[in-house]
Amino acid sequence: MPSKNITTKRALIDRANSSLVVIAGVAAFLTVFCLIASKTLISQAAYQNRVLKAKHTAVTQLRSDITAGNQLETAYQAFTSTTQNVIGGDPQGGGAKDGNNAKIILDALPSTYDFPALATSLEKLIQDTSGLTITTITGTDDEVIQSAKTTSATPQPIAMPFQVGVKGSYQSIQAFIGEFEHSIRPFQIQSVTLAGDQSDMTITITAQTYYQPAKSLNIGTKVVK
């Protein structure tokens, strides 16, 4: 009898030990799972907070940009709707000094390199001065190289060198130089060569004008980590 009781007690003890091992294993698993889940949740909450902060910053910047854009549009409309342009011409006219202010600014400092257009402008400048004959208009047509500079985040004026020669009376040549001074396009005269007398004079001007690439607006995305 005692032997049977001992066997039964051992069986109960083994069963209890097995139950304790299972319970301890389950408890350990649940503890580790809770710790990992808590860490994941905390990390996710921190990430969501960073996302919300970035979104709030973006919304604030967007509202500021919209306000600035509306102000710029209002200023542009006022700038282009004047009854007289900045050089005293008719905004609706078709003359040499006519056109709205936006057109005049673009003519003064083009956003693209165009040497043929420059040559045409020089020809018109000469034709507007009576008594002159064109002897030469030369320069380097650098369109292939300059075509890579169509836009820039920080645009700067780029020089376009040229040489122009005309022939006429002293008074006509004097008026021609005055046309350079009053042109809406900036000209930087580097050298002047004169030959002849007052009635028949030749002038050769080495100078440069400028164009400025358009400003690029880079709208990108930001990854929140």
Short mmCIF file of C-alpha atoms in Angstrom, two decimals:
data_model
loop_
_atom_site.label_atom_id
_atom_site.label_comp_id
_atom_site.label_asym_id
_atom_site.label_seq_id
_atom_site.Cartn_x
_atom_site.Cartn_y
_atom_site.Cartn_z
CA MET A 1 0.00 0.00 0.00
CA PRO A 2 2.64 2.55 0.97
CA SER A 3 4.46 1.87 -2.27
CA LYS A 4 1.34 2.60 -4.30
CA ASN A 5 0.71 5.84 -2.41
CA ILE A 6 4.29 6.97 -3.05
CA THR A 7 3.90 6.28 -6.77
CA THR A 8 0.66 8.25 -6.88
CA LYS A 9 2.24 11.20 -5.03
CA ARG A 10 5.21 11.22 -7.42
CA ALA A 11 2.88 11.21 -10.39
CA LEU A 12 0.99 14.16 -8.91
CA ILE A 13 4.24 16.00 -8.23
CA ASP A 14 5.50 15.39 -11.78
CA ARG A 15 2.20 16.58 -13.18
CA ALA A 16 2.36 19.68 -10.99
CA ASN A 17 5.95 20.34 -12.08
CA SER A 18 4.94 19.98 -15.73
CA SER A 19 2.09 22.43 -15.19
CA LEU A 20 4.47 24.90 -13.54
CA VAL A 21 6.92 24.61 -16.44
CA VAL A 22 4.11 25.24 -18.93
CA ILE A 23 2.78 28.16 -16.92
CA ALA A 24 6.27 29.62 -16.53
CA GLY A 25 6.91 29.21 -20.28
CA VAL A 26 3.60 30.87 -21.16
CA ALA A 27 4.29 33.70 -18.70
CA ALA A 28 7.78 34.22 -20.13
CA PHE A 29 6.38 34.26 -23.67
CA LEU A 30 3.68 36.75 -22.72
CA THR A 31 6.23 38.95 -20.94
CA VAL A 32 8.61 38.98 -23.92
CA PHE A 33 5.68 39.57 -26.31
CA CYS A 34 4.40 42.45 -24.21
CA LEU A 35 7.86 44.02 -24.05
CA ILE A 36 8.36 43.73 -27.83
CA ALA A 37 4.82 44.97 -28.51
CA SER A 38 5.31 47.90 -26.14
CA LYS A 39 8.59 48.85 -27.80
CA THR A 40 6.96 48.63 -31.23
CA LEU A 41 4.00 50.73 -30.13
CA ILE A 42 6.24 53.35 -28.54
CA SER A 43 8.40 53.47 -31.67
CA GLN A 44 5.29 53.75 -33.88
CA ALA A 45 3.87 56.51 -31.69
CA ALA A 46 7.15 58.44 -31.88
CA TYR A 47 7.17 58.04 -35.68
CA GLN A 48 3.56 59.26 -35.94
CA ASN A 49 4.47 62.28 -33.81
CA ARG A 50 7.35 63.10 -36.19
CA VAL A 51 5.02 62.70 -39.18
CA LEU A 52 2.41 64.98 -37.63
CA LYS A 53 5.07 67.57 -36.80
CA ALA A 54 6.41 67.46 -40.37
CA LYS A 55 2.87 67.76 -41.78
CA HIS A 56 2.18 70.73 -39.52
CA THR A 57 5.38 72.42 -40.70
CA ALA A 58 4.47 71.72 -44.34
CA VAL A 59 0.95 73.10 -43.90
CA THR A 60 2.30 76.25 -42.22
CA GLN A 61 4.79 76.75 -45.07
CA LEU A 62 2.09 76.10 -47.68
CA ARG A 63 -0.20 78.71 -46.14
CA SER A 64 2.68 81.19 -46.11
CA ASP A 65 3.45 80.39 -49.76
CA ILE A 66 -0.19 80.85 -50.76
CA THR A 67 -0.26 84.26 -49.06
CA ALA A 68 3.00 85.26 -50.75
CA GLY A 69 1.70 83.99 -54.10
CA ASN A 70 -1.48 86.06 -53.81
CA GLN A 71 0.56 89.14 -52.91
CA LEU A 72 2.89 88.51 -55.86
CA GLU A 73 -0.07 88.14 -58.23
CA THR A 74 -1.54 91.42 -57.00
CA ALA A 75 1.81 93.19 -57.40
CA TYR A 76 2.27 91.71 -60.89
CA GLN A 77 -1.17 92.85 -62.00
CA ALA A 78 -0.45 96.36 -60.72
CA PHE A 79 2.96 96.33 -62.45
CA THR A 80 1.57 95.30 -65.85
CA SER A 81 -1.67 97.31 -65.84
CA THR A 82 -0.19 100.82 -65.67
CA THR A 83 -1.40 103.39 -68.18
CA GLN A 84 2.22 104.08 -69.15
CA ASN A 85 5.14 101.67 -69.08
CA VAL A 86 8.44 102.28 -67.29
CA ILE A 87 10.06 103.82 -70.37
CA GLY A 88 7.16 106.12 -71.22
CA GLY A 89 5.47 104.00 -73.89
CA ASP A 90 1.94 102.75 -74.42
CA PRO A 91 1.35 99.32 -72.83
CA GLN A 92 -1.12 98.48 -75.60
CA GLY A 93 0.91 99.94 -78.48
CA GLY A 94 3.25 98.33 -80.97
CA GLY A 95 6.03 100.89 -81.17
CA ALA A 96 9.67 100.60 -80.13
CA LYS A 97 8.93 101.81 -76.59
CA ASP A 98 5.48 100.24 -76.30
CA GLY A 99 4.40 97.11 -74.46
CA ASN A 100 3.55 96.33 -70.86
CA ASN A 101 6.20 96.38 -68.17
CA ALA A 102 6.54 92.58 -68.05
CA LYS A 103 7.39 92.49 -71.77
CA ILE A 104 9.92 95.30 -71.35
CA ILE A 105 11.66 93.49 -68.50
CA LEU A 106 11.88 90.28 -70.55
CA ASP A 107 13.23 92.25 -73.52
CA ALA A 108 15.78 93.94 -71.28
CA LEU A 109 17.11 90.73 -69.74
CA PRO A 110 15.99 87.62 -71.70
CA SER A 111 15.87 84.27 -69.93
CA THR A 112 17.38 82.34 -72.87
CA TYR A 113 20.50 82.72 -74.96
CA ASP A 114 19.60 83.97 -78.45
CA PHE A 115 22.42 85.56 -80.44
CA PRO A 116 20.38 85.94 -83.69
CA ALA A 117 17.81 87.94 -81.70
CA LEU A 118 20.62 90.12 -80.36
CA ALA A 119 21.85 90.75 -83.90
CA THR A 120 18.31 91.72 -84.92
CA SER A 121 18.09 94.12 -81.97
CA LEU A 122 21.38 95.74 -82.98
CA GLU A 123 20.19 96.11 -86.57
CA LYS A 124 17.01 97.81 -85.34
CA LEU A 125 19.08 100.07 -83.09
CA ILE A 126 21.11 101.13 -86.12
CA GLN A 127 18.06 101.54 -88.34
CA ASP A 128 16.42 103.80 -85.74
CA THR A 129 19.40 106.16 -86.15
CA SER A 130 19.20 107.98 -89.49
CA GLY A 131 22.24 108.31 -91.70
CA LEU A 132 24.02 105.12 -90.64
CA THR A 133 25.21 102.14 -92.65
CA ILE A 134 26.02 98.78 -91.06
CA THR A 135 29.57 97.64 -91.74
CA THR A 136 29.72 94.64 -89.41
CA ILE A 137 27.89 92.77 -86.66
CA THR A 138 29.92 89.90 -85.31
CA GLY A 139 30.05 87.66 -82.29
CA THR A 140 30.18 84.03 -81.23
CA ASP A 141 26.93 82.12 -81.48
CA ASP A 142 27.39 79.96 -78.38
CA GLU A 143 23.89 78.50 -78.37
CA VAL A 144 24.95 74.83 -78.04
CA ILE A 145 26.92 75.43 -74.83
CA GLN A 146 24.51 78.00 -73.40
CA SER A 147 21.47 75.78 -74.00
CA ALA A 148 22.44 73.80 -70.89
CA LYS A 149 21.87 76.92 -68.76
CA THR A 150 18.12 77.25 -69.32
CA THR A 151 17.24 77.27 -65.61
CA SER A 152 19.08 77.74 -62.35
CA ALA A 153 18.24 77.76 -58.65
CA THR A 154 20.42 80.89 -58.27
CA PRO A 155 20.47 82.54 -61.70
CA GLN A 156 23.16 85.09 -62.53
CA PRO A 157 23.52 87.32 -65.62
CA ILE A 158 25.65 85.74 -68.37
CA ALA A 159 27.58 87.94 -70.80
CA MET A 160 26.99 87.86 -74.57
CA PRO A 161 29.98 89.58 -76.25
CA PHE A 162 29.66 91.11 -79.71
CA GLN A 163 31.19 93.69 -82.03
CA VAL A 164 29.26 96.16 -84.18
CA GLY A 165 30.53 98.60 -86.80
CA VAL A 166 28.64 101.41 -88.50
CA LYS A 167 29.47 104.21 -90.91
CA GLY A 168 28.00 107.71 -91.12
CA SER A 169 28.44 111.30 -90.13
CA TYR A 170 29.80 112.37 -86.78
CA GLN A 171 26.31 113.52 -85.68
CA SER A 172 24.76 110.19 -86.67
CA ILE A 173 27.41 108.20 -84.81
CA GLN A 174 26.93 110.41 -81.76
CA ALA A 175 23.19 109.71 -81.88
CA PHE A 176 23.92 105.99 -82.28
CA ILE A 177 25.96 105.94 -79.06
CA GLY A 178 23.05 107.71 -77.40
CA GLU A 179 20.76 104.89 -78.52
CA PHE A 180 22.98 102.44 -76.61
CA GLU A 181 22.67 104.60 -73.50
CA HIS A 182 18.86 104.74 -73.69
CA SER A 183 18.28 101.11 -74.66
CA ILE A 184 16.24 99.03 -72.22
CA ARG A 185 18.75 96.23 -72.71
CA PRO A 186 21.97 96.62 -70.69
CA PHE A 187 25.07 97.14 -72.83
CA GLN A 188 28.61 97.32 -71.47
CA ILE A 189 30.91 99.00 -73.98
CA GLN A 190 34.48 97.74 -73.65
CA SER A 191 36.24 99.57 -76.47
CA VAL A 192 35.47 102.10 -79.22
CA THR A 193 37.51 102.65 -82.40
CA LEU A 194 36.86 105.73 -84.56
CA ALA A 195 38.22 106.49 -88.01
CA GLY A 196 37.51 109.13 -90.68
CA ASP A 197 36.30 112.72 -90.52
CA GLN A 198 33.10 114.46 -89.42
CA SER A 199 31.24 113.81 -92.66
CA ASP A 200 32.38 110.23 -93.18
CA MET A 201 33.26 108.39 -89.96
CA THR A 202 33.43 104.72 -89.07
CA ILE A 203 32.97 103.44 -85.51
CA THR A 204 33.62 99.93 -84.26
CA ILE A 205 32.26 99.07 -80.83
CA THR A 206 33.28 96.01 -78.84
CA ALA A 207 30.72 95.40 -76.12
CA GLN A 208 28.61 92.83 -74.35
CA THR A 209 25.05 92.48 -73.22
CA TYR A 210 23.50 89.88 -70.91
CA TYR A 211 20.84 87.27 -70.47
CA GLN A 212 19.81 85.58 -67.24
CA PRO A 213 18.50 82.00 -67.04
CA ALA A 214 15.09 81.53 -65.47
CA LYS A 215 14.96 80.62 -61.81
CA SER A 216 14.02 77.00 -61.21
CA LEU A 217 11.59 76.01 -58.47
CA ASN A 218 12.50 72.60 -57.11
CA ILE A 219 9.55 70.98 -55.34
CA GLY A 220 10.72 67.81 -53.63
CA THR A 221 9.57 65.27 -51.08
CA LYS A 222 10.90 64.49 -47.64
CA VAL A 223 10.93 61.04 -46.07
CA VAL A 224 10.20 61.09 -42.34
CA LYS A 225 12.25 58.46 -40.54
#
